[in-house]
Tab-separated table of C-alpha atoms in Angstrom:
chain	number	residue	atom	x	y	z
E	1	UNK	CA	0.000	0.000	0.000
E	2	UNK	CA	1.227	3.154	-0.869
E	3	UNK	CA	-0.695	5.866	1.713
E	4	UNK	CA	0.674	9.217	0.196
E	5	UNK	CA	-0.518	8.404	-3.282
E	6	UNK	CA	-4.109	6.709	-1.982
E	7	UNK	CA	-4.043	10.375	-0.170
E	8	UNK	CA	-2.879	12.254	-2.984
E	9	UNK	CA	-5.473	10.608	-5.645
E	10	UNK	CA	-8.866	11.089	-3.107
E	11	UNK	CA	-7.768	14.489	-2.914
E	12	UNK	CA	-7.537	15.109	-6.594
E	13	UNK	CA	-10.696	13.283	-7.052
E	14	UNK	CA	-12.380	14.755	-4.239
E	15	UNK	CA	-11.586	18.146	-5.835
E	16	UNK	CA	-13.354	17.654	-8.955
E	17	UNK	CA	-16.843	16.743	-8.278
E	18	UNK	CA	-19.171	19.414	-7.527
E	19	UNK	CA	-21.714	19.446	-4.831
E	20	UNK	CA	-24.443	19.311	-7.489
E	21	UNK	CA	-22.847	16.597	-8.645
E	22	UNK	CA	-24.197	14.359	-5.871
E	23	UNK	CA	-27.519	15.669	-4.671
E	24	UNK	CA	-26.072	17.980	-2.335
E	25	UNK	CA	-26.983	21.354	-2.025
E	26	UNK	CA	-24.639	24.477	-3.401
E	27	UNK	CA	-23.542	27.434	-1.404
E	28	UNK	CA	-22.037	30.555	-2.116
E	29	UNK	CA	-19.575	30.206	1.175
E	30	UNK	CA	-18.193	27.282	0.399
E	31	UNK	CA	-14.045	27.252	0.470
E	32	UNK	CA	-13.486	24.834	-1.860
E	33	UNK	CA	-14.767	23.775	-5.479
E	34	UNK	CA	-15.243	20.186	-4.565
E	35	UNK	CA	-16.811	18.145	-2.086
E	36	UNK	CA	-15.591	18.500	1.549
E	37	UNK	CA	-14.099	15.566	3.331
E	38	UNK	CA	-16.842	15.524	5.666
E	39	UNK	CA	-19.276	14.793	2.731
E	40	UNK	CA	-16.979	12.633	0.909
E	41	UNK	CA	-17.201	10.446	3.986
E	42	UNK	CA	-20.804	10.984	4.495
E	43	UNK	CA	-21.594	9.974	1.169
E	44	UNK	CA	-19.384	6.475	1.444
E	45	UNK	CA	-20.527	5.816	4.841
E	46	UNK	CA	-17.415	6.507	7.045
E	47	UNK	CA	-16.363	8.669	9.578
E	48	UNK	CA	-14.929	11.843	9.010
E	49	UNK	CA	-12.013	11.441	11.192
E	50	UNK	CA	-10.955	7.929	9.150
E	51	UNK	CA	-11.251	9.682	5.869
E	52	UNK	CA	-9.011	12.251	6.925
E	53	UNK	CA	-6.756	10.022	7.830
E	54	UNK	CA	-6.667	8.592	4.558
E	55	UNK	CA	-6.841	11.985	2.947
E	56	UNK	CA	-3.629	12.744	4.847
E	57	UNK	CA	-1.844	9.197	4.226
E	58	UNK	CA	-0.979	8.397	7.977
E	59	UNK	CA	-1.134	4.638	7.778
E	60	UNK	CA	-5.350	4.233	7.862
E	61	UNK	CA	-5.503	1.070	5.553
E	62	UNK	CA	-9.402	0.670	4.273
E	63	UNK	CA	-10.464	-2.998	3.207
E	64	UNK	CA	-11.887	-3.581	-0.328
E	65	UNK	CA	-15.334	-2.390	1.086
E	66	UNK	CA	-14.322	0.564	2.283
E	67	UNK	CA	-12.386	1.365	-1.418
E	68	UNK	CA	-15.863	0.416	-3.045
E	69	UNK	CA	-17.941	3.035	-0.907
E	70	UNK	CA	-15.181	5.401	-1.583
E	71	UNK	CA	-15.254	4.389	-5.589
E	72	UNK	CA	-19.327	5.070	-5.359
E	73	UNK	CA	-19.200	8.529	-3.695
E	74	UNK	CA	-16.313	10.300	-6.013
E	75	UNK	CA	-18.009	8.454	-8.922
E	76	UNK	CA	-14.977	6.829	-10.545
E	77	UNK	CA	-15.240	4.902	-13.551
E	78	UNK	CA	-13.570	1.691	-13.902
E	79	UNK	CA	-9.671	2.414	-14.718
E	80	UNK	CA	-10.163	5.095	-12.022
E	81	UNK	CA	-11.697	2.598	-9.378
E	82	UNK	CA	-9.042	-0.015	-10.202
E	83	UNK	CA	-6.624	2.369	-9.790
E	84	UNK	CA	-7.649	3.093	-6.023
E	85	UNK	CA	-7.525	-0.496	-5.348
E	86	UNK	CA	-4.443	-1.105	-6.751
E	87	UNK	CA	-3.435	1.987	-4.084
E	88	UNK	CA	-4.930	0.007	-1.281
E	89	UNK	CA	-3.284	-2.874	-1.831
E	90	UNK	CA	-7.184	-4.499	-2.467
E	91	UNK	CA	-7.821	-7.004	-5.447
E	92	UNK	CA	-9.810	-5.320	-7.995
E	93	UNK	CA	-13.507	-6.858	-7.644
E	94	UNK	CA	-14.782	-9.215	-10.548
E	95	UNK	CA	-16.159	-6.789	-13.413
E	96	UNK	CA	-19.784	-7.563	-14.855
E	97	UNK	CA	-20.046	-7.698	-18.001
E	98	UNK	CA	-22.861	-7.537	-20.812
E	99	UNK	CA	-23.594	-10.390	-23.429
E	100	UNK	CA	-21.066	-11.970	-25.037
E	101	UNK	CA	-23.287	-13.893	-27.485
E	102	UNK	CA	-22.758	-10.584	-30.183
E	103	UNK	CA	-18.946	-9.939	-31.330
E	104	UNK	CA	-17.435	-7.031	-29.734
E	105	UNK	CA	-17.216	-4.042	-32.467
E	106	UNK	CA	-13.680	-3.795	-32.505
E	107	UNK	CA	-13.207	-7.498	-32.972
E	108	UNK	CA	-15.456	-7.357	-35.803
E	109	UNK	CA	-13.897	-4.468	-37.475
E	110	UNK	CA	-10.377	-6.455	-37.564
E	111	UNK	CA	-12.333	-10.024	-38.813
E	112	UNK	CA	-13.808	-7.111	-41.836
E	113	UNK	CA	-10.334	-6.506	-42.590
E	114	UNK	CA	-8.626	-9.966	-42.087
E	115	UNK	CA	-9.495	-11.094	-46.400
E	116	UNK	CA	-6.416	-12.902	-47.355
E	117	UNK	CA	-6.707	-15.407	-43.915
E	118	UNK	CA	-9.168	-17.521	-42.092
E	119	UNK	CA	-10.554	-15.711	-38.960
E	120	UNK	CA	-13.427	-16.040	-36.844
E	121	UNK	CA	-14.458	-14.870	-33.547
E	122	UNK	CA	-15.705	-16.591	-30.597
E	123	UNK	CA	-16.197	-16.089	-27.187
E	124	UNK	CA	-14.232	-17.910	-23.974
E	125	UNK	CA	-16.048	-20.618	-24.414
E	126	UNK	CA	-15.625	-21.733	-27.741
E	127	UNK	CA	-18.682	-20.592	-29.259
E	128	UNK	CA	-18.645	-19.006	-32.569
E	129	UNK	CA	-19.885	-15.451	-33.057
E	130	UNK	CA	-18.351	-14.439	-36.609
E	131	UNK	CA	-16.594	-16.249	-39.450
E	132	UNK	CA	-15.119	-14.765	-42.605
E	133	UNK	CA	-14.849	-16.479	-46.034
E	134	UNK	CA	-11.916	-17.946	-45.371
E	135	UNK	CA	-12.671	-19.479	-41.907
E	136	UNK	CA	-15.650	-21.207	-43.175
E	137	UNK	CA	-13.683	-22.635	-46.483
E	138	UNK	CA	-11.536	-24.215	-43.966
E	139	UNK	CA	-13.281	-25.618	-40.364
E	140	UNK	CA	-16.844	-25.283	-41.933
E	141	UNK	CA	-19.522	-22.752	-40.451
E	142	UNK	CA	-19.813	-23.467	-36.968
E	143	UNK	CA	-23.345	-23.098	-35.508
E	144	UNK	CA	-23.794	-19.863	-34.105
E	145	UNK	CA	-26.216	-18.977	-30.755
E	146	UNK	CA	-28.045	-21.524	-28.807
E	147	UNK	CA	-25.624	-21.326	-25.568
E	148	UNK	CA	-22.557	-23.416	-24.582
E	149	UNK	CA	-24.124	-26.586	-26.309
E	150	UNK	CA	-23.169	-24.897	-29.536
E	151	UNK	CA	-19.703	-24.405	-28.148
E	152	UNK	CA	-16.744	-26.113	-30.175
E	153	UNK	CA	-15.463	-27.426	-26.840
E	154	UNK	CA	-18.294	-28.719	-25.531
E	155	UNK	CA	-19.181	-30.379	-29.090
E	156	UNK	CA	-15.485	-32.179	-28.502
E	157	UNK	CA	-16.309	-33.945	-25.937
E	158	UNK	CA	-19.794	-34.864	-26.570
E	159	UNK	CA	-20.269	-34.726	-30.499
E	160	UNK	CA	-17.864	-37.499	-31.855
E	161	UNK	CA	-18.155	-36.195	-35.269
E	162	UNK	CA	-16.808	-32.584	-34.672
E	163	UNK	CA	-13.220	-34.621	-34.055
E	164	UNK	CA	-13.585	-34.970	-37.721
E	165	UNK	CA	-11.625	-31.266	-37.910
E	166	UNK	CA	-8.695	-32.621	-36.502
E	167	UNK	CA	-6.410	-36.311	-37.287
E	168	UNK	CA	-6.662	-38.566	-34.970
E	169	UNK	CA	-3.281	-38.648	-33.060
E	170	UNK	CA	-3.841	-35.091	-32.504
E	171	UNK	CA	-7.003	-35.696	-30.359
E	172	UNK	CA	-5.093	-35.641	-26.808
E	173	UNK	CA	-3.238	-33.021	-27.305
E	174	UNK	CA	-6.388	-30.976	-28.129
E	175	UNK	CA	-8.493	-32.377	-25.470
E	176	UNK	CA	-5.770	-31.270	-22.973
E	177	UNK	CA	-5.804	-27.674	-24.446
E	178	UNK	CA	-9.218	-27.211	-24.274
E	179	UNK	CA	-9.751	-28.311	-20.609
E	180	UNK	CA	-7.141	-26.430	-19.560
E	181	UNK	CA	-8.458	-23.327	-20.833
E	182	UNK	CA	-11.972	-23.970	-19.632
E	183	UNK	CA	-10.204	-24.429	-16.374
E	184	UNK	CA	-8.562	-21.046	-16.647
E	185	UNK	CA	-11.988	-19.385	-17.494
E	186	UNK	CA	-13.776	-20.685	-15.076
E	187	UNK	CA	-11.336	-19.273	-12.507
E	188	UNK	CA	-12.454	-15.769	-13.442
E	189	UNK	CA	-16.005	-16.241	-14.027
E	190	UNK	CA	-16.682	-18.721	-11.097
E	191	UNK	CA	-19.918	-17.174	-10.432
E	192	UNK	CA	-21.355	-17.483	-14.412
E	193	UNK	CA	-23.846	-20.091	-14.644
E	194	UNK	CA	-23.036	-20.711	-18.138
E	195	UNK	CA	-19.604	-21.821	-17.312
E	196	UNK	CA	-20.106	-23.763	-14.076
E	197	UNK	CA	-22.881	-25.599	-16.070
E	198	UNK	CA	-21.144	-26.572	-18.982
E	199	UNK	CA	-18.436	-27.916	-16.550
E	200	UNK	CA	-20.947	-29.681	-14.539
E	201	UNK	CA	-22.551	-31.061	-18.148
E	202	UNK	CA	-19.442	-32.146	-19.565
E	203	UNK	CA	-17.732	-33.699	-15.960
E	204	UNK	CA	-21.010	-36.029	-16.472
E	205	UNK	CA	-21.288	-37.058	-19.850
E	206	UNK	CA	-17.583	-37.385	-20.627
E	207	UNK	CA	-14.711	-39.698	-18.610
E	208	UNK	CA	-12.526	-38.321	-20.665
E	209	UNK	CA	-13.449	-34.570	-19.783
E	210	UNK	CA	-14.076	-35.488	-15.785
E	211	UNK	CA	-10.266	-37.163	-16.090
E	212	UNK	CA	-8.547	-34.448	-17.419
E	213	UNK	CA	-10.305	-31.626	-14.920
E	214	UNK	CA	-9.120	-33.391	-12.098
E	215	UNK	CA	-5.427	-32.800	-13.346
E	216	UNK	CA	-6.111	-29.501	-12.601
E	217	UNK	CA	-3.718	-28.126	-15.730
E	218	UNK	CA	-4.769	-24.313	-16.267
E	219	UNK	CA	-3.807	-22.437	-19.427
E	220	UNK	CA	-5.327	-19.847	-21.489
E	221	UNK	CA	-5.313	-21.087	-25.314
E	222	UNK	CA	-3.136	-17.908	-26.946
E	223	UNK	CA	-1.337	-19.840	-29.595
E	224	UNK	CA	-1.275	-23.145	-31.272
E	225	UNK	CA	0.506	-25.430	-33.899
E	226	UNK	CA	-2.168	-27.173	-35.834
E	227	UNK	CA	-3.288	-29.778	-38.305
E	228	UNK	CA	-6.451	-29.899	-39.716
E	229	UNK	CA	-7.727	-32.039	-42.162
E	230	UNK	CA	-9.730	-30.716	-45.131
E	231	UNK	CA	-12.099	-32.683	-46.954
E	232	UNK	CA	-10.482	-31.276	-50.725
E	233	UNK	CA	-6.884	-30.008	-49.909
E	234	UNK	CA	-6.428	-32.522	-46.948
E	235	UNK	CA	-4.372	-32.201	-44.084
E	236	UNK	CA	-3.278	-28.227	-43.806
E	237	UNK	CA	-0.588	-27.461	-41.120
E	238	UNK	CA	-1.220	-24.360	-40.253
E	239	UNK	CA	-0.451	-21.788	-36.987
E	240	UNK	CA	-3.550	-20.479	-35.060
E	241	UNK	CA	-2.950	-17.427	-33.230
E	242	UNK	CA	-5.734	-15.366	-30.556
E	243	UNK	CA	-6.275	-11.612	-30.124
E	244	UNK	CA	-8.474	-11.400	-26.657
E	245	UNK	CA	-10.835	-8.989	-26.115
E	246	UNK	CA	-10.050	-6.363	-22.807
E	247	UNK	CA	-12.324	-8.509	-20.919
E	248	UNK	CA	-11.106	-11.667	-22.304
E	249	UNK	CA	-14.845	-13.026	-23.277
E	250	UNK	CA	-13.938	-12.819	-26.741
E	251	UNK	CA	-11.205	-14.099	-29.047
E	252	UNK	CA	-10.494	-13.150	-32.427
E	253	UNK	CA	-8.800	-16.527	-33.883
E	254	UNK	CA	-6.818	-16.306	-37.409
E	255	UNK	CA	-4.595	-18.633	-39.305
E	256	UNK	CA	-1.274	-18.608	-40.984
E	257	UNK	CA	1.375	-20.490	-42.040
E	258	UNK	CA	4.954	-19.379	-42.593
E	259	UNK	CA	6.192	-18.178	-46.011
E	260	UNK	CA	7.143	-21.180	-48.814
E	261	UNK	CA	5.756	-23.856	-46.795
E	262	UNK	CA	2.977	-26.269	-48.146
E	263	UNK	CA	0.356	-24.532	-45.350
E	264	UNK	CA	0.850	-21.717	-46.718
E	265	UNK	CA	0.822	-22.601	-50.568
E	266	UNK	CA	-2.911	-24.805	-49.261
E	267	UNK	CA	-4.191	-21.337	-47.593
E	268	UNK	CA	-3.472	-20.023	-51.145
E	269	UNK	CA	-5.557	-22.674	-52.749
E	270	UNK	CA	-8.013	-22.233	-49.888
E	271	UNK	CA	-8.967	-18.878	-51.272
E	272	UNK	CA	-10.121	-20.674	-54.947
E	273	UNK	CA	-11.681	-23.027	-53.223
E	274	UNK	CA	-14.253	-20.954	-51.233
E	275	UNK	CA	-15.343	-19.361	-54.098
């Protein structure tokens, strides 16, 4: 914890936010263009005397409820209110977040653009939100909506015939991947029912699912080397690389193969194909 910036930051904030600001009434004789650090207090529920200890950094350390009041009464937005609890030495609270069954605008803008390489978006769970051209020429159009069942993870494990994507020796290694980053998302959205149900789902109609989550392996799918069999040009080795969203719900997947090697002469051939 660092007390003389916490002090030096509800300060700055405090002296930005006029009375009007939050219900309170405006006078002529006030001293100061901000709030007062009796209302500031008021306002968050606290004492006067313990926010101007804080105000004057001499060691008062607030818990993560405390930081929240304070976050609420000088109206902070969300870098600002992370930014106090960073100060406090408080974990930032879980952020809630809106649907992520529609792909984030900026995500979609850079799948408009990506036209000379497979991309698609999806969201943390697999589920497919946009394709382009390409994309589709190459895994076929993955069914979009309908909740985690639609998921290509949850398809894996449960849909025998989506395997089809992939050669057969490859299957561990994928199923491994794809727990592993389930695991790692379900860490951070423990309280989403759409994740803890599609773990619960899966943990019961798949041994090999159930076996693998007990291992307890965690890691976030960024980058992988893959094969993938296609039903004209056959098996394509190909890169697959992930741009994630700032709140990591959504993924921006594209593909790519290094210069002169037969991926990337296949991607070219991909491009005739999916017209």
């Amino acid at each position: 914890m660092n007390p003389s910036e916490l002090a030096a930051f509800l300060r700055s904030r405090r002296d930005r936010i006029r009375p009007a600001d939050v219900g309170l009434p405006t006078s002529t004789r006030r001293r100061v263009p901000g709030l007062r650090r009796e209302e500031v207090a008021q306002l968050a529920g606290l004492s006067a005397d313990y926010y101007t200890e804080l105000e004057r950094g001499s060691g008062a350390q607030p818990s993560a409820q405390v930081v929240a009041a304070l976050a609420r009464a000088l109206r902070l937005d969300g870098d600002e209110s992370d930014h106090l609890f960073h100060l406090a030495s408080r974990p930032t609270p879980p952020k809630v977040h809106g649907s992520t069954k529609k792909p984030q605008p900026s995500l979609l803008d850079l799948l408009d653009r990506l036209t000379t390489t497979p991309a698609q978006v999806i969201t943390d769970l697999h589920e497919t939100l946009a394709q382009n051209r390409l994309a589709i020429a190459l895994v076929g159009l993955h069914p979009a909506g309908g909740g985690f069942t639609s998921s290509f993870a949850y398809r894996w494990f449960t849909d025998p015939d989506s395997r089809s994507l992939y050669p057969e020796e490859d299957h561990p290694h994928h199923s491994r991947v794809f727990v592993a980053d389930l695991h790692a998302v379900a860490a951070r959205r423990a309280r989403d029912t759409d994740v803890t149900q599609m773990v619960a789902e899966l943990r019961q109609h798949s041994q090999e699912f159930a076996a693998l989550w007990d291992t307890h392996d965690v890691a976030l799918r960024r980058a992988d080397h893959k094969r993938l069999v296609h039903p004209t040009l056959g098996i394509i080795e190909l890169d697959c690389h992930s741009l994630f969203s700032e709140d990591g719900r959504q993924r921006l997947l594209w593909f790519t193969a290094p210069p002169g090697t037969k991926g990337a002469a296949q991607l070219e051939s991909l491009s005739v194909v999916s017209t």
